[in-house]
Amino acid sequence: VPNEKFFKVATTKANTSTNDQDDASGFPAIRTVVFRGFLDRDQTKVTFVTDKRSKKVGDLTANKKCEICWYFPTSREQFRLRGFANVITNESTDDVDMKDRSISWKKMRPGARGQFSWPEPGQPRLPEHEEAYDVDRLIEDEQEYENLWPKDNVLENFCLVTVDVNRIDHLELKGNKRYLYRRQQKNEENEEQENDWIVCEVCP
């Protein structure tokens, strides 16, 4: 279902300025992103990708707390997933994270990879930028995309974001049901213990 490929991600600005007109004054920020699947090695983590130069990267670097809102129109269900984001850039030093980033890059269509070569998001659009956006119109063969943005050359602006979910608010509009799920953290003394979820039905 096309709608299920997208969800909203909410973050907060790092700066808490009292100037209401200040773009970085602690306002919440929300945007729609493409669901890129659950992390292969850890199915509790939701993933999406973004440009290293985008403002959401700065938001999540300063404050890892975020919330995902995911609505399924067919079943009329809403899921709000709260957790902590890990932004994996080309400067990340964790080998496991870098492997996850590489795997995510390879899963993307070549044309989608090319978006990370576009001009910086949010800057004024100028005539000299048009050539970058015209690539989608000019290239007809998928192999040409692959030659331009191959699987083995991860562009430096490409970021993988993983969200470690620890709370889920599930609303069923059809049946007027609502459930809260909270994940218990692993016991540090027993690393093999699985994360347990506690569920509570609440009024919608």
PDB file of C-alpha atoms in Angstrom:
ATOM      1  CA  VAL A   1       0.000   0.000   0.000  1.00  0.00           C
ATOM      2  CA  PRO A   2       1.612   3.294  -1.057  1.00  0.00           C
ATOM      3  CA  ASN A   3       0.559   5.171   2.109  1.00  0.00           C
ATOM      4  CA  GLU A   4       2.389   2.675   4.287  1.00  0.00           C
ATOM      5  CA  LYS A   5       5.724   3.614   2.714  1.00  0.00           C
ATOM      6  CA  PHE A   6       5.711   7.032   4.368  1.00  0.00           C
ATOM      7  CA  PHE A   7       5.558   8.274   7.926  1.00  0.00           C
ATOM      8  CA  LYS A   8       6.029  11.558   9.789  1.00  0.00           C
ATOM      9  CA  VAL A   9       9.044  12.203  12.009  1.00  0.00           C
ATOM     10  CA  ALA A  10       8.957  14.914  14.676  1.00  0.00           C
ATOM     11  CA  THR A  11      12.062  16.477  16.213  1.00  0.00           C
ATOM     12  CA  THR A  12      12.801  19.605  18.233  1.00  0.00           C
ATOM     13  CA  LYS A  13      15.213  22.400  17.421  1.00  0.00           C
ATOM     14  CA  ALA A  14      18.374  22.502  19.463  1.00  0.00           C
ATOM     15  CA  ASN A  15      18.293  26.213  20.310  1.00  0.00           C
ATOM     16  CA  THR A  16      15.796  27.419  22.954  1.00  0.00           C
ATOM     17  CA  SER A  17      15.936  31.101  22.032  1.00  0.00           C
ATOM     18  CA  THR A  18      13.040  33.250  23.232  1.00  0.00           C
ATOM     19  CA  ASN A  19      12.866  34.937  19.822  1.00  0.00           C
ATOM     20  CA  ASP A  20       9.669  33.528  18.267  1.00  0.00           C
ATOM     21  CA  GLN A  21      10.901  34.420  14.783  1.00  0.00           C
ATOM     22  CA  ASP A  22      14.168  32.546  15.214  1.00  0.00           C
ATOM     23  CA  ASP A  23      14.218  29.447  13.021  1.00  0.00           C
ATOM     24  CA  ALA A  24      16.212  27.590  15.687  1.00  0.00           C
ATOM     25  CA  SER A  25      14.201  28.675  18.702  1.00  0.00           C
ATOM     26  CA  GLY A  26      13.119  25.315  20.076  1.00  0.00           C
ATOM     27  CA  PHE A  27      10.084  24.896  17.845  1.00  0.00           C
ATOM     28  CA  PRO A  28       9.039  21.337  16.965  1.00  0.00           C
ATOM     29  CA  ALA A  29       9.729  20.260  13.390  1.00  0.00           C
ATOM     30  CA  ILE A  30       7.880  17.546  11.500  1.00  0.00           C
ATOM     31  CA  ARG A  31       8.356  16.094   8.045  1.00  0.00           C
ATOM     32  CA  THR A  32       7.383  13.081   5.917  1.00  0.00           C
ATOM     33  CA  VAL A  33      10.064  10.499   5.167  1.00  0.00           C
ATOM     34  CA  VAL A  34      10.206   7.188   3.319  1.00  0.00           C
ATOM     35  CA  PHE A  35      10.170   4.036   5.426  1.00  0.00           C
ATOM     36  CA  ARG A  36      13.350   2.102   4.577  1.00  0.00           C
ATOM     37  CA  GLY A  37      12.506  -1.018   6.530  1.00  0.00           C
ATOM     38  CA  PHE A  38      13.591  -2.348   9.881  1.00  0.00           C
ATOM     39  CA  LEU A  39      17.281  -2.714  10.551  1.00  0.00           C
ATOM     40  CA  ASP A  40      18.397  -6.126   9.278  1.00  0.00           C
ATOM     41  CA  ARG A  41      20.321  -7.039  12.422  1.00  0.00           C
ATOM     42  CA  ASP A  42      17.824  -5.524  14.885  1.00  0.00           C
ATOM     43  CA  GLN A  43      14.125  -5.570  14.013  1.00  0.00           C
ATOM     44  CA  THR A  44      13.271  -3.187  16.878  1.00  0.00           C
ATOM     45  CA  LYS A  45      14.867  -0.308  14.949  1.00  0.00           C
ATOM     46  CA  VAL A  46      12.981   1.638  12.262  1.00  0.00           C
ATOM     47  CA  THR A  47      15.091   3.207   9.507  1.00  0.00           C
ATOM     48  CA  PHE A  48      14.921   6.108   7.077  1.00  0.00           C
ATOM     49  CA  VAL A  49      17.551   8.019   5.128  1.00  0.00           C
ATOM     50  CA  THR A  50      18.306  11.701   4.839  1.00  0.00           C
ATOM     51  CA  ASP A  51      20.818  14.232   3.541  1.00  0.00           C
ATOM     52  CA  LYS A  52      23.677  15.059   5.907  1.00  0.00           C
ATOM     53  CA  ARG A  53      23.109  18.758   5.206  1.00  0.00           C
ATOM     54  CA  SER A  54      19.418  18.728   6.169  1.00  0.00           C
ATOM     55  CA  LYS A  55      18.239  20.439   9.336  1.00  0.00           C
ATOM     56  CA  LYS A  56      16.860  17.231  10.808  1.00  0.00           C
ATOM     57  CA  VAL A  57      20.407  15.918  11.126  1.00  0.00           C
ATOM     58  CA  GLY A  58      21.310  18.881  13.321  1.00  0.00           C
ATOM     59  CA  ASP A  59      18.121  18.428  15.345  1.00  0.00           C
ATOM     60  CA  LEU A  60      18.781  14.751  15.993  1.00  0.00           C
ATOM     61  CA  THR A  61      22.464  15.280  16.726  1.00  0.00           C
ATOM     62  CA  ALA A  62      21.581  17.770  19.466  1.00  0.00           C
ATOM     63  CA  ASN A  63      18.595  15.801  20.759  1.00  0.00           C
ATOM     64  CA  LYS A  64      18.196  12.141  19.839  1.00  0.00           C
ATOM     65  CA  LYS A  65      14.601  12.002  21.091  1.00  0.00           C
ATOM     66  CA  CYS A  66      12.046  11.800  18.289  1.00  0.00           C
ATOM     67  CA  GLU A  67       8.586  10.500  17.507  1.00  0.00           C
ATOM     68  CA  ILE A  68       7.234   8.789  14.404  1.00  0.00           C
ATOM     69  CA  CYS A  69       3.576   9.051  13.408  1.00  0.00           C
ATOM     70  CA  TRP A  70       2.428   6.367  10.991  1.00  0.00           C
ATOM     71  CA  TYR A  71      -1.140   6.199   9.692  1.00  0.00           C
ATOM     72  CA  PHE A  72      -2.612   3.249   7.790  1.00  0.00           C
ATOM     73  CA  PRO A  73      -5.769   4.464   5.988  1.00  0.00           C
ATOM     74  CA  THR A  74      -6.979   1.011   4.930  1.00  0.00           C
ATOM     75  CA  SER A  75      -7.225  -0.304   8.476  1.00  0.00           C
ATOM     76  CA  ARG A  76      -7.654   3.186   9.981  1.00  0.00           C
ATOM     77  CA  GLU A  77      -4.878   2.625  12.486  1.00  0.00           C
ATOM     78  CA  GLN A  78      -2.390   5.137  13.799  1.00  0.00           C
ATOM     79  CA  PHE A  79       0.950   4.222  15.358  1.00  0.00           C
ATOM     80  CA  ARG A  80       3.047   6.742  17.263  1.00  0.00           C
ATOM     81  CA  LEU A  81       6.531   5.377  17.868  1.00  0.00           C
ATOM     82  CA  ARG A  82       8.750   7.142  20.374  1.00  0.00           C
ATOM     83  CA  GLY A  83      12.455   6.499  20.657  1.00  0.00           C
ATOM     84  CA  PHE A  84      16.036   7.616  20.204  1.00  0.00           C
ATOM     85  CA  ALA A  85      17.592   8.274  16.806  1.00  0.00           C
ATOM     86  CA  ASN A  86      21.076   7.321  15.705  1.00  0.00           C
ATOM     87  CA  VAL A  87      22.287   9.352  12.723  1.00  0.00           C
ATOM     88  CA  ILE A  88      24.960   7.441  10.805  1.00  0.00           C
ATOM     89  CA  THR A  89      27.043   9.700   8.558  1.00  0.00           C
ATOM     90  CA  ASN A  90      30.218   9.244   6.550  1.00  0.00           C
ATOM     91  CA  GLU A  91      32.083  10.459   9.653  1.00  0.00           C
ATOM     92  CA  SER A  92      30.711   7.751  11.952  1.00  0.00           C
ATOM     93  CA  THR A  93      33.422   5.663  13.596  1.00  0.00           C
ATOM     94  CA  ASP A  94      31.434   2.567  14.551  1.00  0.00           C
ATOM     95  CA  ASP A  95      32.154  -0.264  12.080  1.00  0.00           C
ATOM     96  CA  VAL A  96      28.740  -1.879  12.599  1.00  0.00           C
ATOM     97  CA  ASP A  97      26.968   1.426  11.945  1.00  0.00           C
ATOM     98  CA  MET A  98      28.992   1.989   8.782  1.00  0.00           C
ATOM     99  CA  LYS A  99      28.094  -1.476   7.537  1.00  0.00           C
ATOM    100  CA  ASP A 100      24.391  -0.714   8.139  1.00  0.00           C
ATOM    101  CA  ARG A 101      24.781   2.545   6.191  1.00  0.00           C
ATOM    102  CA  SER A 102      26.401   0.733   3.268  1.00  0.00           C
ATOM    103  CA  ILE A 103      23.673  -1.936   3.179  1.00  0.00           C
ATOM    104  CA  SER A 104      20.969   0.731   3.154  1.00  0.00           C
ATOM    105  CA  TRP A 105      22.675   2.586   0.284  1.00  0.00           C
ATOM    106  CA  LYS A 106      22.842  -0.568  -1.818  1.00  0.00           C
ATOM    107  CA  LYS A 107      19.126  -1.227  -1.328  1.00  0.00           C
ATOM    108  CA  MET A 108      18.159   2.124  -2.848  1.00  0.00           C
ATOM    109  CA  ARG A 109      17.308   2.677  -6.490  1.00  0.00           C
ATOM    110  CA  PRO A 110      20.185   4.325  -8.393  1.00  0.00           C
ATOM    111  CA  GLY A 111      18.012   7.362  -9.140  1.00  0.00           C
ATOM    112  CA  ALA A 112      17.242   7.821  -5.439  1.00  0.00           C
ATOM    113  CA  ARG A 113      20.962   7.661  -4.654  1.00  0.00           C
ATOM    114  CA  GLY A 114      21.529  10.543  -7.050  1.00  0.00           C
ATOM    115  CA  GLN A 115      19.434  12.877  -4.879  1.00  0.00           C
ATOM    116  CA  PHE A 116      22.335  13.040  -2.443  1.00  0.00           C
ATOM    117  CA  SER A 117      24.401  14.815  -5.108  1.00  0.00           C
ATOM    118  CA  TRP A 118      21.837  17.621  -5.363  1.00  0.00           C
ATOM    119  CA  PRO A 119      22.497  21.165  -4.074  1.00  0.00           C
ATOM    120  CA  GLU A 120      22.214  21.742  -0.329  1.00  0.00           C
ATOM    121  CA  PRO A 121      18.604  21.399   0.911  1.00  0.00           C
ATOM    122  CA  GLY A 122      16.988  24.667   1.972  1.00  0.00           C
ATOM    123  CA  GLN A 123      19.260  27.084   0.137  1.00  0.00           C
ATOM    124  CA  PRO A 124      17.822  29.459  -2.489  1.00  0.00           C
ATOM    125  CA  ARG A 125      17.276  27.718  -5.813  1.00  0.00           C
ATOM    126  CA  LEU A 126      19.469  29.221  -8.528  1.00  0.00           C
ATOM    127  CA  PRO A 127      19.637  28.685 -12.328  1.00  0.00           C
ATOM    128  CA  GLU A 128      22.907  26.758 -12.003  1.00  0.00           C
ATOM    129  CA  HIS A 129      21.132  24.166  -9.837  1.00  0.00           C
ATOM    130  CA  GLU A 130      18.742  23.097 -12.575  1.00  0.00           C
ATOM    131  CA  GLU A 131      21.204  20.730 -14.219  1.00  0.00           C
ATOM    132  CA  ALA A 132      21.292  18.535 -11.115  1.00  0.00           C
ATOM    133  CA  TYR A 133      17.509  18.228 -11.050  1.00  0.00           C
ATOM    134  CA  ASP A 134      17.279  17.555 -14.794  1.00  0.00           C
ATOM    135  CA  VAL A 135      19.112  14.225 -14.510  1.00  0.00           C
ATOM    136  CA  ASP A 136      15.873  12.344 -13.789  1.00  0.00           C
ATOM    137  CA  ARG A 137      14.372  13.733 -16.992  1.00  0.00           C
ATOM    138  CA  LEU A 138      17.404  13.184 -19.206  1.00  0.00           C
ATOM    139  CA  ILE A 139      18.362   9.635 -18.206  1.00  0.00           C
ATOM    140  CA  GLU A 140      16.073   6.915 -19.542  1.00  0.00           C
ATOM    141  CA  ASP A 141      18.143   3.795 -18.892  1.00  0.00           C
ATOM    142  CA  GLU A 142      18.401   2.473 -15.317  1.00  0.00           C
ATOM    143  CA  GLN A 143      21.951   1.291 -16.026  1.00  0.00           C
ATOM    144  CA  GLU A 144      23.001   4.879 -16.676  1.00  0.00           C
ATOM    145  CA  TYR A 145      21.874   5.730 -13.158  1.00  0.00           C
ATOM    146  CA  GLU A 146      23.861   2.791 -11.841  1.00  0.00           C
ATOM    147  CA  ASN A 147      26.969   4.030 -13.641  1.00  0.00           C
ATOM    148  CA  LEU A 148      26.571   7.498 -12.149  1.00  0.00           C
ATOM    149  CA  TRP A 149      25.786   6.391  -8.581  1.00  0.00           C
ATOM    150  CA  PRO A 150      27.075   2.826  -8.141  1.00  0.00           C
ATOM    151  CA  LYS A 151      26.297   0.632  -5.153  1.00  0.00           C
ATOM    152  CA  ASP A 152      29.905   0.597  -3.999  1.00  0.00           C
ATOM    153  CA  ASN A 153      30.341   4.384  -3.847  1.00  0.00           C
ATOM    154  CA  VAL A 154      28.311   5.787  -0.946  1.00  0.00           C
ATOM    155  CA  LEU A 155      28.006   9.552  -1.362  1.00  0.00           C
ATOM    156  CA  GLU A 156      29.242  11.571   1.617  1.00  0.00           C
ATOM    157  CA  ASN A 157      25.881  13.342   2.085  1.00  0.00           C
ATOM    158  CA  PHE A 158      24.022  10.063   2.542  1.00  0.00           C
ATOM    159  CA  CYS A 159      22.878   9.380   6.112  1.00  0.00           C
ATOM    160  CA  LEU A 160      21.093   6.393   7.567  1.00  0.00           C
ATOM    161  CA  VAL A 161      18.898   7.132  10.579  1.00  0.00           C
ATOM    162  CA  THR A 162      17.854   4.302  12.877  1.00  0.00           C
ATOM    163  CA  VAL A 163      15.234   4.838  15.576  1.00  0.00           C
ATOM    164  CA  ASP A 164      15.406   2.626  18.653  1.00  0.00           C
ATOM    165  CA  VAL A 165      11.722   2.463  19.592  1.00  0.00           C
ATOM    166  CA  ASN A 166      10.833   2.141  23.272  1.00  0.00           C
ATOM    167  CA  ARG A 167       7.183   3.259  23.303  1.00  0.00           C
ATOM    168  CA  ILE A 168       4.279   2.668  20.905  1.00  0.00           C
ATOM    169  CA  ASP A 169       0.868   4.330  21.027  1.00  0.00           C
ATOM    170  CA  HIS A 170      -1.509   2.268  18.864  1.00  0.00           C
ATOM    171  CA  LEU A 171      -4.916   3.745  18.010  1.00  0.00           C
ATOM    172  CA  GLU A 172      -7.619   1.714  16.209  1.00  0.00           C
ATOM    173  CA  LEU A 173     -10.197   4.151  14.844  1.00  0.00           C
ATOM    174  CA  LYS A 174     -12.519   1.424  13.580  1.00  0.00           C
ATOM    175  CA  GLY A 175     -13.022  -0.140  16.979  1.00  0.00           C
ATOM    176  CA  ASN A 176     -12.242   2.873  19.173  1.00  0.00           C
ATOM    177  CA  LYS A 177      -9.393   0.985  20.812  1.00  0.00           C
ATOM    178  CA  ARG A 178      -6.075   2.305  22.037  1.00  0.00           C
ATOM    179  CA  TYR A 179      -3.058   0.454  23.401  1.00  0.00           C
ATOM    180  CA  LEU A 180       0.188   1.700  24.915  1.00  0.00           C
ATOM    181  CA  TYR A 181       3.294  -0.469  24.574  1.00  0.00           C
ATOM    182  CA  ARG A 182       6.407   0.186  26.642  1.00  0.00           C
ATOM    183  CA  ARG A 183       9.614  -1.719  26.201  1.00  0.00           C
ATOM    184  CA  GLN A 184      11.515  -2.879  29.236  1.00  0.00           C
ATOM    185  CA  GLN A 185      15.247  -2.463  28.877  1.00  0.00           C
ATOM    186  CA  LYS A 186      17.548  -5.446  28.974  1.00  0.00           C
ATOM    187  CA  ASN A 187      18.999  -6.469  32.283  1.00  0.00           C
ATOM    188  CA  GLU A 188      22.675  -5.457  32.219  1.00  0.00           C
ATOM    189  CA  GLU A 189      23.547  -8.602  34.163  1.00  0.00           C
ATOM    190  CA  ASN A 190      21.931 -10.823  31.557  1.00  0.00           C
ATOM    191  CA  GLU A 191      22.866  -9.723  28.029  1.00  0.00           C
ATOM    192  CA  GLU A 192      20.934 -12.609  26.467  1.00  0.00           C
ATOM    193  CA  GLN A 193      17.637 -11.428  27.934  1.00  0.00           C
ATOM    194  CA  GLU A 194      15.122 -10.345  25.310  1.00  0.00           C
ATOM    195  CA  ASN A 195      13.464  -6.933  25.457  1.00  0.00           C
ATOM    196  CA  ASP A 196       9.965  -7.390  26.857  1.00  0.00           C
ATOM    197  CA  TRP A 197       7.011  -5.203  25.938  1.00  0.00           C
ATOM    198  CA  ILE A 198       4.376  -4.217  28.486  1.00  0.00           C
ATOM    199  CA  VAL A 199       0.970  -3.396  27.007  1.00  0.00           C
ATOM    200  CA  CYS A 200      -1.864  -1.451  28.585  1.00  0.00           C
ATOM    201  CA  GLU A 201      -5.254  -0.681  27.047  1.00  0.00           C
ATOM    202  CA  VAL A 202      -6.304   2.953  27.599  1.00  0.00           C
ATOM    203  CA  CYS A 203      -9.204   5.146  26.584  1.00  0.00           C
ATOM    204  CA  PRO A 204      -8.860   6.484  23.020  1.00  0.00           C
TER     205      PRO A 204
END
